[in-house]
Tab-separated table of C-alpha atoms in Angstrom:
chain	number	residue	atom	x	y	z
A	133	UNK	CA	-184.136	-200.009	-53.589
A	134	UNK	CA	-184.853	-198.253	-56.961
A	135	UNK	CA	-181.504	-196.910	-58.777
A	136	UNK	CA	-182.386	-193.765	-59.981
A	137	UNK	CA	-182.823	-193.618	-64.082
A	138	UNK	CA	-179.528	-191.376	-64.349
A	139	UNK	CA	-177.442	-193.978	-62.974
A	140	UNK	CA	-179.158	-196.703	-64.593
A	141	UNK	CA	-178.475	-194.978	-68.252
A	142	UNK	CA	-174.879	-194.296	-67.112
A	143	UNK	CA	-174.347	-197.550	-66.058
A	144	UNK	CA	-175.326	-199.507	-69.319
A	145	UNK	CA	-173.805	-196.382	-71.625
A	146	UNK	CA	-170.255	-197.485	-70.084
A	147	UNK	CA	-171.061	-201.565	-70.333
A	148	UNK	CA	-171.800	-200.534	-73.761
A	149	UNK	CA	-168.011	-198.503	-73.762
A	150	UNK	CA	-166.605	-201.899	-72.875
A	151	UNK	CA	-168.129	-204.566	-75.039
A	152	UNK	CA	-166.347	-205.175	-78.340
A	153	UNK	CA	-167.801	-203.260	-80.946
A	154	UNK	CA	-168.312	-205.550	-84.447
A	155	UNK	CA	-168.138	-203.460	-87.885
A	156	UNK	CA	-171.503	-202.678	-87.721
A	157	UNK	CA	-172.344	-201.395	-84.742
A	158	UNK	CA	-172.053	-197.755	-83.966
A	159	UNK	CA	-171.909	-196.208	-80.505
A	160	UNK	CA	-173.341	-192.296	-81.184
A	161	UNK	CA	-172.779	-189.707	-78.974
A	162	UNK	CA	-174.819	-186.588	-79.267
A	163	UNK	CA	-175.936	-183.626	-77.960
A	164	UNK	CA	-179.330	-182.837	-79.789
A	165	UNK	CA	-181.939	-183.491	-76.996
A	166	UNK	CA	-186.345	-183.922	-78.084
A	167	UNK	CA	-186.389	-180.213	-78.292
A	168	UNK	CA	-183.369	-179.121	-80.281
A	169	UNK	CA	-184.646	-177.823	-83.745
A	170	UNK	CA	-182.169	-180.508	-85.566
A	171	UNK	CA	-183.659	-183.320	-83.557
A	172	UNK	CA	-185.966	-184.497	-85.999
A	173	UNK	CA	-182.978	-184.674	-88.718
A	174	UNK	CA	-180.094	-186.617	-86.856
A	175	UNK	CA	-183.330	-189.290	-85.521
A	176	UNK	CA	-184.076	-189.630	-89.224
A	177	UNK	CA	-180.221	-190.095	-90.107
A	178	UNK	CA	-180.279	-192.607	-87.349
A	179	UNK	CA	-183.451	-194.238	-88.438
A	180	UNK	CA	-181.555	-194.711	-91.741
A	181	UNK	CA	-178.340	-195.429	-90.309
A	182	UNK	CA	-180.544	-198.936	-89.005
A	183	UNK	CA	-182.609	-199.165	-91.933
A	184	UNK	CA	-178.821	-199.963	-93.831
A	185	UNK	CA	-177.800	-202.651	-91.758
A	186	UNK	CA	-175.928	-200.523	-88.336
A	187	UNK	CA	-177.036	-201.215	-85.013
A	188	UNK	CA	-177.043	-197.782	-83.457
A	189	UNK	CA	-176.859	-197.337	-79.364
A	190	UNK	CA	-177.741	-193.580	-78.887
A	191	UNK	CA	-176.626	-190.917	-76.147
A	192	UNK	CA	-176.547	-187.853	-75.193
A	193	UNK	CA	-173.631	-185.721	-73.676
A	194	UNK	CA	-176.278	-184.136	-71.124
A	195	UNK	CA	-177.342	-187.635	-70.186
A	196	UNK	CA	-174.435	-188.843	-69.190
A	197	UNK	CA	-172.461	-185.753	-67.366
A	198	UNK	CA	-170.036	-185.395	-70.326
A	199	UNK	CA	-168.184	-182.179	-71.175
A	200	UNK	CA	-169.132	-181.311	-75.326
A	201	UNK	CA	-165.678	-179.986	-74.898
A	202	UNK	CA	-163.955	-183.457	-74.612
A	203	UNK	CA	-166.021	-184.955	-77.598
A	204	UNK	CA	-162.523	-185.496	-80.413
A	205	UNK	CA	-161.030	-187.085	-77.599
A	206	UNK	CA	-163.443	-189.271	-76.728
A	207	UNK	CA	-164.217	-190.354	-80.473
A	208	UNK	CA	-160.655	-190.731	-80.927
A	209	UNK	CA	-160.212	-193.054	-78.171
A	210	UNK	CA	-162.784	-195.461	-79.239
A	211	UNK	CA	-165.005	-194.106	-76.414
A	212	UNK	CA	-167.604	-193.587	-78.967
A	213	UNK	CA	-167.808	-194.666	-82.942
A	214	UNK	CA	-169.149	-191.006	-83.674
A	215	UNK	CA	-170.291	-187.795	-81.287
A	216	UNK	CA	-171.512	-184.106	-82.576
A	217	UNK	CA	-168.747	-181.364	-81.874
A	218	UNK	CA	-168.724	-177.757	-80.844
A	219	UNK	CA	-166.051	-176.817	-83.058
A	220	UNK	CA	-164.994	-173.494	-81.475
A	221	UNK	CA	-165.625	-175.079	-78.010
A	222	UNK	CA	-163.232	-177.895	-79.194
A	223	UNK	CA	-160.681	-175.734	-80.723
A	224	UNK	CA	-159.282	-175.435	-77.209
A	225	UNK	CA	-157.154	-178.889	-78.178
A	226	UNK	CA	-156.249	-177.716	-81.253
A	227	UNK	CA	-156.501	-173.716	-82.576
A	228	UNK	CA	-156.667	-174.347	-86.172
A	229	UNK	CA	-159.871	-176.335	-85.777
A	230	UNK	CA	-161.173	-172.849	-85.419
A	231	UNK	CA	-159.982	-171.452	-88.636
A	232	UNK	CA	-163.247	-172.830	-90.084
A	233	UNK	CA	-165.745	-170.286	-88.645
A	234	UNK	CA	-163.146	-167.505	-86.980
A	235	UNK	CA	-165.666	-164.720	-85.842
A	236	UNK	CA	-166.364	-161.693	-88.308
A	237	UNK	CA	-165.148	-163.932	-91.309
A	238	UNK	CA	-168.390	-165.543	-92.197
A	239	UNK	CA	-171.241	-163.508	-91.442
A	240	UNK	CA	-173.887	-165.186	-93.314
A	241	UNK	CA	-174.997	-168.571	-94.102
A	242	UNK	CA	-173.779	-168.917	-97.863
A	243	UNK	CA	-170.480	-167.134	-97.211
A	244	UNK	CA	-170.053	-169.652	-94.645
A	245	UNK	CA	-170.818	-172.425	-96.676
A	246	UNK	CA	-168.348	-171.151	-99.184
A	247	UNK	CA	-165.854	-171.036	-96.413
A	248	UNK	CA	-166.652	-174.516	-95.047
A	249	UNK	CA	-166.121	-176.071	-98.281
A	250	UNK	CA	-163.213	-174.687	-98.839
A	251	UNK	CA	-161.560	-175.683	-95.060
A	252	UNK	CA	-163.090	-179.300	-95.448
A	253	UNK	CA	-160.203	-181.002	-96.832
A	254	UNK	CA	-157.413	-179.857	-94.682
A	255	UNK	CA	-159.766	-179.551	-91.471
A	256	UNK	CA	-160.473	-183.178	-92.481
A	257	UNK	CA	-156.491	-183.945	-92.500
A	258	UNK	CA	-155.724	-182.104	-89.671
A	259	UNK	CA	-158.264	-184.045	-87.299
A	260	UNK	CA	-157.391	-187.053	-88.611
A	261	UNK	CA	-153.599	-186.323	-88.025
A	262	UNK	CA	-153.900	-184.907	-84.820
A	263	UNK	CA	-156.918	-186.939	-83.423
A	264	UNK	CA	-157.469	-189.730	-85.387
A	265	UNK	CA	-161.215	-188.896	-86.598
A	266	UNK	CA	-162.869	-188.159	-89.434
A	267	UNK	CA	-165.654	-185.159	-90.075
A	268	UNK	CA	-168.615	-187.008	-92.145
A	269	UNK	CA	-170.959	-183.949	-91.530
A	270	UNK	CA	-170.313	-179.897	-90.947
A	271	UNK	CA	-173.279	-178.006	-90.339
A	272	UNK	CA	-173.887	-174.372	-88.402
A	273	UNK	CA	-176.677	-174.117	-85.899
A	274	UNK	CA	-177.088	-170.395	-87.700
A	275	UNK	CA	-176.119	-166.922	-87.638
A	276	UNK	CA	-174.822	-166.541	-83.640
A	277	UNK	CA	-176.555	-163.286	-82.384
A	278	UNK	CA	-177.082	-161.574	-79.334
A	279	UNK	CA	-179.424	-161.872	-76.461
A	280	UNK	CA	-179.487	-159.772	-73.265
A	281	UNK	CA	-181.723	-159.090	-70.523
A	282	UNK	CA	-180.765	-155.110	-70.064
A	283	UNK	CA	-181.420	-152.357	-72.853
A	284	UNK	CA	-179.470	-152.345	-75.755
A	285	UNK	CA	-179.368	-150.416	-78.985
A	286	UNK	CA	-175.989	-151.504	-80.555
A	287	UNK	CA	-172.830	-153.774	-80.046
A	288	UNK	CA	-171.315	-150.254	-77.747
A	289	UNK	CA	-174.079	-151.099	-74.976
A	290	UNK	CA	-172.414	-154.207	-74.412
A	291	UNK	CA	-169.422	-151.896	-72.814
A	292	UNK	CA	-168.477	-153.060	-69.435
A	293	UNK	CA	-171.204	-156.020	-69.554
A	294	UNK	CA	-170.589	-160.125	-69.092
A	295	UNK	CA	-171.424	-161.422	-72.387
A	296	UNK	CA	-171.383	-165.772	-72.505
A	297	UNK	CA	-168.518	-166.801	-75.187
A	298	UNK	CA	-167.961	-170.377	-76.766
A	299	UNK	CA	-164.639	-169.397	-78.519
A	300	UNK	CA	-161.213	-167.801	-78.590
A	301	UNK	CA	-162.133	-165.362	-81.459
A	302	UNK	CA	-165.595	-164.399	-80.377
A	303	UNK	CA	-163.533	-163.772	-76.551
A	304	UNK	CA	-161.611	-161.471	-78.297
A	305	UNK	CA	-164.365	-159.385	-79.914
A	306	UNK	CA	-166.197	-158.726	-76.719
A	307	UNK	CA	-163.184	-157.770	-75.419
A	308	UNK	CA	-162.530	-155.390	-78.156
A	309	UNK	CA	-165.951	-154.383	-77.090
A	310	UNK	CA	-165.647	-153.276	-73.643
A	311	UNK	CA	-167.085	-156.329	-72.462
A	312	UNK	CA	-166.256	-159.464	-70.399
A	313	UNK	CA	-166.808	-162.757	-72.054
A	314	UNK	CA	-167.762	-165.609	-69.461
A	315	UNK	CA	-167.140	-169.374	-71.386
A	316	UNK	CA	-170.221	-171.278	-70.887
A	317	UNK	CA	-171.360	-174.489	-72.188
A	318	UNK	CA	-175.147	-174.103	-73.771
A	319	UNK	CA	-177.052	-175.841	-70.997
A	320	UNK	CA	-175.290	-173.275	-68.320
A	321	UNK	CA	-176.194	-170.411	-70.583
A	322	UNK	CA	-180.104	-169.943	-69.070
A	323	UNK	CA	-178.930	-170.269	-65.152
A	324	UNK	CA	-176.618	-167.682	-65.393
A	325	UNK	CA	-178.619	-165.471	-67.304
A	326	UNK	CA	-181.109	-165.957	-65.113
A	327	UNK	CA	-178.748	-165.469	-61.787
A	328	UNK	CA	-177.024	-162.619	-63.297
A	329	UNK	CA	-173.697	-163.947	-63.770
A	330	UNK	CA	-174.362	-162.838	-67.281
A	331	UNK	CA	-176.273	-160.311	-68.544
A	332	UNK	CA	-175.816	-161.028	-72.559
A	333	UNK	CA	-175.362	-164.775	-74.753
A	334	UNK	CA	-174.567	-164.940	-78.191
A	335	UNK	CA	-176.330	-168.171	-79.846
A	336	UNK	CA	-178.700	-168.366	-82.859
A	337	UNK	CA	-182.346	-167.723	-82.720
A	338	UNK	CA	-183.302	-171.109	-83.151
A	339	UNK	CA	-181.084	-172.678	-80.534
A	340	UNK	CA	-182.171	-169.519	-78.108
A	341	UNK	CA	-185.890	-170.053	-78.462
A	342	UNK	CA	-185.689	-173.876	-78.151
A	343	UNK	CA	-183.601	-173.106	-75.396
A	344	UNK	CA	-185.586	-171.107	-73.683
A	345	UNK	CA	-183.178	-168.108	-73.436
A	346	UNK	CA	-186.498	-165.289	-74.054
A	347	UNK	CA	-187.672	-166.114	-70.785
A	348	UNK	CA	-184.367	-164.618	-69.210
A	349	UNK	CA	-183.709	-162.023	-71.932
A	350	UNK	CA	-185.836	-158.818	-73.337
A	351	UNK	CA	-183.948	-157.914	-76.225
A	352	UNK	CA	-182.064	-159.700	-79.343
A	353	UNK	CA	-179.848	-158.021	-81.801
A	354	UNK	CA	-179.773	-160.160	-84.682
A	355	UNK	CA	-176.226	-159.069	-86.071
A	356	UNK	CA	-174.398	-162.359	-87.072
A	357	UNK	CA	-170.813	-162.386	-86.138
A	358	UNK	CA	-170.232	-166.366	-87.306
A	359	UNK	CA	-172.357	-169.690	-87.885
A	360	UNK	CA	-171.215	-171.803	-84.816
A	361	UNK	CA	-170.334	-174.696	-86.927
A	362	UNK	CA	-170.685	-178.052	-85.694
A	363	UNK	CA	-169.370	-181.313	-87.180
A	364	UNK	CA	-170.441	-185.391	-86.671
A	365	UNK	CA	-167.306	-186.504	-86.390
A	366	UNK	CA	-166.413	-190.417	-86.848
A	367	UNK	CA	-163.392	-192.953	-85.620
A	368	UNK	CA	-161.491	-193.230	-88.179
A	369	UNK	CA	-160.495	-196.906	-87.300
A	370	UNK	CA	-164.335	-197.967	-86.858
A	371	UNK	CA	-164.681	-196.250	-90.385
A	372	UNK	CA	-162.001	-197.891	-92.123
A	373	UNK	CA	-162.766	-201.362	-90.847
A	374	UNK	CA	-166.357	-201.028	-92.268
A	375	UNK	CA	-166.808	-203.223	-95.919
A	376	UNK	CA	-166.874	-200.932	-98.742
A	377	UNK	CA	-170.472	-200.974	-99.567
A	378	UNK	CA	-171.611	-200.338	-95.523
A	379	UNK	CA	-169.013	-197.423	-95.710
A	380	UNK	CA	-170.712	-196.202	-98.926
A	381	UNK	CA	-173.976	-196.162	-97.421
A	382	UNK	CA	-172.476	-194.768	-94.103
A	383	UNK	CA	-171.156	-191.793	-95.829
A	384	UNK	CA	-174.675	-191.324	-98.029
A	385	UNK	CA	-176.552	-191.200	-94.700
A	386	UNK	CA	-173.614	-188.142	-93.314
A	387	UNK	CA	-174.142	-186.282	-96.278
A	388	UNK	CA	-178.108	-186.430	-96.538
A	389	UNK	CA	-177.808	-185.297	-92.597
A	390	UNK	CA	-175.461	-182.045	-93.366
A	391	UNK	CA	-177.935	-181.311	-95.974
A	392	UNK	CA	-180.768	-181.612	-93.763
A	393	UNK	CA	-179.129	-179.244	-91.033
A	394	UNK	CA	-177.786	-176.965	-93.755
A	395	UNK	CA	-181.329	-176.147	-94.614
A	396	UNK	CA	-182.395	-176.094	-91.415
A	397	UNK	CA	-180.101	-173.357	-90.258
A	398	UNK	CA	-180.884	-171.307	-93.021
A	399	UNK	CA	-184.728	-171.604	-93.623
A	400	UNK	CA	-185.937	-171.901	-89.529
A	401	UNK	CA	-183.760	-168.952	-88.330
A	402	UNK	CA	-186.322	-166.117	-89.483
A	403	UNK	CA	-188.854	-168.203	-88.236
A	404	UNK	CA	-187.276	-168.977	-84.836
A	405	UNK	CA	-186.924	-165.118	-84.221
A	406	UNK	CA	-189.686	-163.852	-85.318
A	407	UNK	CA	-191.434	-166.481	-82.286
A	408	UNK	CA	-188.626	-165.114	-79.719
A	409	UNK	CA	-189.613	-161.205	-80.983
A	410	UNK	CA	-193.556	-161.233	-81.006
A	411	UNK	CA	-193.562	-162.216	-84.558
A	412	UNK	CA	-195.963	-164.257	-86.652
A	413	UNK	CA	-195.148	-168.021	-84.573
A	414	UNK	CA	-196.794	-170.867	-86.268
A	415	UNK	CA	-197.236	-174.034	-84.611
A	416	UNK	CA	-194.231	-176.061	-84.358
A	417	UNK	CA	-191.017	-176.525	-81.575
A	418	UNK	CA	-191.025	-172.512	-81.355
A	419	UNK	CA	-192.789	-170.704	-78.806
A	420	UNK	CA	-194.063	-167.509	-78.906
A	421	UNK	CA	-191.995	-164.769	-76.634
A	422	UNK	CA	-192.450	-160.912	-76.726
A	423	UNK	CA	-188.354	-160.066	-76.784
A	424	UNK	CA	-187.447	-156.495	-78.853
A	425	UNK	CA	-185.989	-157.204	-81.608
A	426	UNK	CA	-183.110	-153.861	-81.996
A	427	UNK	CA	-182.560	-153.161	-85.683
A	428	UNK	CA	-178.978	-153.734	-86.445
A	429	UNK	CA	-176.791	-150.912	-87.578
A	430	UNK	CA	-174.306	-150.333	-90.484
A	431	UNK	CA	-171.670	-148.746	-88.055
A	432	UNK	CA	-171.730	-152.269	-85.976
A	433	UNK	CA	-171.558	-154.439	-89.190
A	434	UNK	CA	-168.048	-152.499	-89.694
A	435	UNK	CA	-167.125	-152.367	-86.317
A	436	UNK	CA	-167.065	-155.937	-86.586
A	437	UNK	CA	-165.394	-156.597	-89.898
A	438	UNK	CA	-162.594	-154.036	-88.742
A	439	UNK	CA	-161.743	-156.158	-85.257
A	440	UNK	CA	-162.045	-159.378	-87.352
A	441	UNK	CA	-159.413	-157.959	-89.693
A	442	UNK	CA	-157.043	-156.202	-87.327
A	443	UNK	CA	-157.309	-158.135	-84.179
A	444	UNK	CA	-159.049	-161.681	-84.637
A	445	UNK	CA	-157.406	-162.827	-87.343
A	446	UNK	CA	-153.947	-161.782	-86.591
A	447	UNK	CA	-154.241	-163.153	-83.015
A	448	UNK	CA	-155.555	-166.327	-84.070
A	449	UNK	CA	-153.268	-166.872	-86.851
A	450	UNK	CA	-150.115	-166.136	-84.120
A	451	UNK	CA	-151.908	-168.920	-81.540
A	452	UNK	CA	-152.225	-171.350	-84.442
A	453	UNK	CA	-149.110	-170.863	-85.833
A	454	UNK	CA	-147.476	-172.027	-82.882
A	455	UNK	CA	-148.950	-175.280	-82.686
A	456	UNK	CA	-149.252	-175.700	-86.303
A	457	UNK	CA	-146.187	-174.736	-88.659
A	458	UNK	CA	-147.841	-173.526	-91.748
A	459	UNK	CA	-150.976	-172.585	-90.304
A	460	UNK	CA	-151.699	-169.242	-91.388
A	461	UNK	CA	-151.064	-169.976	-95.177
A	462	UNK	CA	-152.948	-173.432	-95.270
A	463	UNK	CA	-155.892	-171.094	-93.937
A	464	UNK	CA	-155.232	-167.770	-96.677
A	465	UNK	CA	-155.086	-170.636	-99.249
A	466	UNK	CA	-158.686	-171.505	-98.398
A	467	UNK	CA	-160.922	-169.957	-96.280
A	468	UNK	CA	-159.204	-166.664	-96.827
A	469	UNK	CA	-159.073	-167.395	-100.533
A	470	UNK	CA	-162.575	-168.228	-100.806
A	471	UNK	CA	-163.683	-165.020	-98.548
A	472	UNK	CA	-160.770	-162.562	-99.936
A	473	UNK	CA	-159.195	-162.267	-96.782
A	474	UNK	CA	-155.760	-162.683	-95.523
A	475	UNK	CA	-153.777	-162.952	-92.674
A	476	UNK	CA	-150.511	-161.262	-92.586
A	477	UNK	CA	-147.607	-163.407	-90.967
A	478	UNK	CA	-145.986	-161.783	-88.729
């Protein structure tokens, strides 16, 4: 009897899970498949994660059936010695997580950067308090815009709509929108806009076309309400037992890869939706679609900014606060800082 390949992958993936790991070896858990846009860079990062002595065993959440949600947890268990993480999408274990990339904050890729710098230290202290892991590499896909397969002109036609959300704060602006968000992971995104179950997704254009989301959408708004940040986080026990030079060499190898995906999400973007929007499409992982692109309008771009400042932040600031004494002025000391923002405590 032939055991399907599934089961077969599964199968050694968890005899790997149960072997003793030595110093070296690192079990990586990740979610960029052959036709993600940052493919090319984690492979390379892996490549030279071998080339310097590690003996990487690769995998992929969509391989093996498992939830990007649970991804802290399952670094922090030992599960895995690193994984990539949806940081909104695992916020859910931990609100403050969030505070990196809180929607209508960080609207473009250097003010994001500038905000991601400045929440590294204490987003780095907070995981490895509450979780026991370590962020080696924070990276955006890109600016997260909107896609839907019904006419639109402007954020008011999303009014009464079901619009796919990742996180807490972008729930909330839909909401203040008229419209219904519906959480869905990435790979459920296409089947329900396909089926109808929603009519809009908010992604970046490079992660849309690659995805395939044109085929089940007509038009894209490209007004970016956040980055969708991302992180390759690390066991901080597998990192501390590593000898000081592998560790130095570990954490060159992280940094060259956020680099790489930093310029990435800010040099393929244009690209990506110019393919998706019957742009000029040069030969590459983008295909050509014929979506229309709506230009975006000043009115939105303050629509936005006004919800970020008088509903997202406050709201997230009160959820984070609970579970996180402190909170709201460890974030006005840095992101809000950096962006000159604040959040008022209540």
């Amino acid at each position: 009897m032939q055991i399907p390949s599934r089961i077969v992958v599964l199968a050694l993936a968890v005899a790997g899970l149960a072997a003793p790991a030595s110093a070296q070896s690192l079990r990586w858990l990740t979610q960029s498949q052959e036709s993600a846009a940052q493919y090319p860079a984690e492979i390379a990062a892996i490549e030279a994660a071998g080339a310097a002595g590690f003996d990487v065993t690769r995998n992929e959440f969509q391989v093996l059936g498992v939830n990007l949600a649970d991804a802290l947890r399952m670094v922090g268990t030992g599960a895995f010695d690193l994984a990539t993480v949806q940081v909104g999408s695992a916020a859910k274990d931990d609100p403050f997580l969030e505070g990196i990339d809180l929607i209508g904050v960080s609207t473009d890729m250097a003010s994001l950067k500038t905000a991601v710098d400045a929440y590294r230290e204490v987003f780095n202290a907070r995981l490895a308090d509450k979780f026991g892991v370590k962020a080696m590499a924070i990276w955006p896909f890109g600016p997260q815009v909107f896609l839907c397969n019904s006419d639109m002109a402007g954020l008011g036609d999303l009014d009464g709509l079901k619009v796919r959300s990742f996180t807490a704060s972008m729930s909330t602006l839909l909401e203040e929108l008229g419209a219904t968000p519906v959480t869905l992971s990435f790979p459920e995104v296409y089947p329900a806009l396909q089926r109808g179950v929603a009519s809009c997704g908010v992604t970046s254009p490079t992660s849309s076309n690659t995805g395939k989301w044109p085929e089940v959408t007509t038009h894209l708004y490209p007004l970016s309400v956040s980055g969708s940040v991302q992180s390759h986080v690390v066991n901080l026990d597998w990192l501390n037992a590593l000898p000081e030079d592998k560790r130095a060499e570990f954490e060159t190898l992280m940094a060259d890869l956020e680099t790489a995906l930093w310029d990435l999400a800010v040099s393929t973007n244009d690209t990506a939706q110019s393919c998706s929007t019957g742009g000029s499409c040069p030969e590459g992982i983008y295909t050509g679609y014929d979506m229309t692109l709506v230009p975006v309008s000043d009115a939105d771009k303050t629509t936005v900014a006004e919800i970020a400042a008088t509903k997202i932040l406050p709201e997230w600031g009160a959820r984070c606060e609970a579970s996180y004494e402190g909170c709201i002025a460890i974030w006005n000391d840095t992101v809000g800082a950096a962006q000159g923002v604040a959040i008022r405590a209540e």
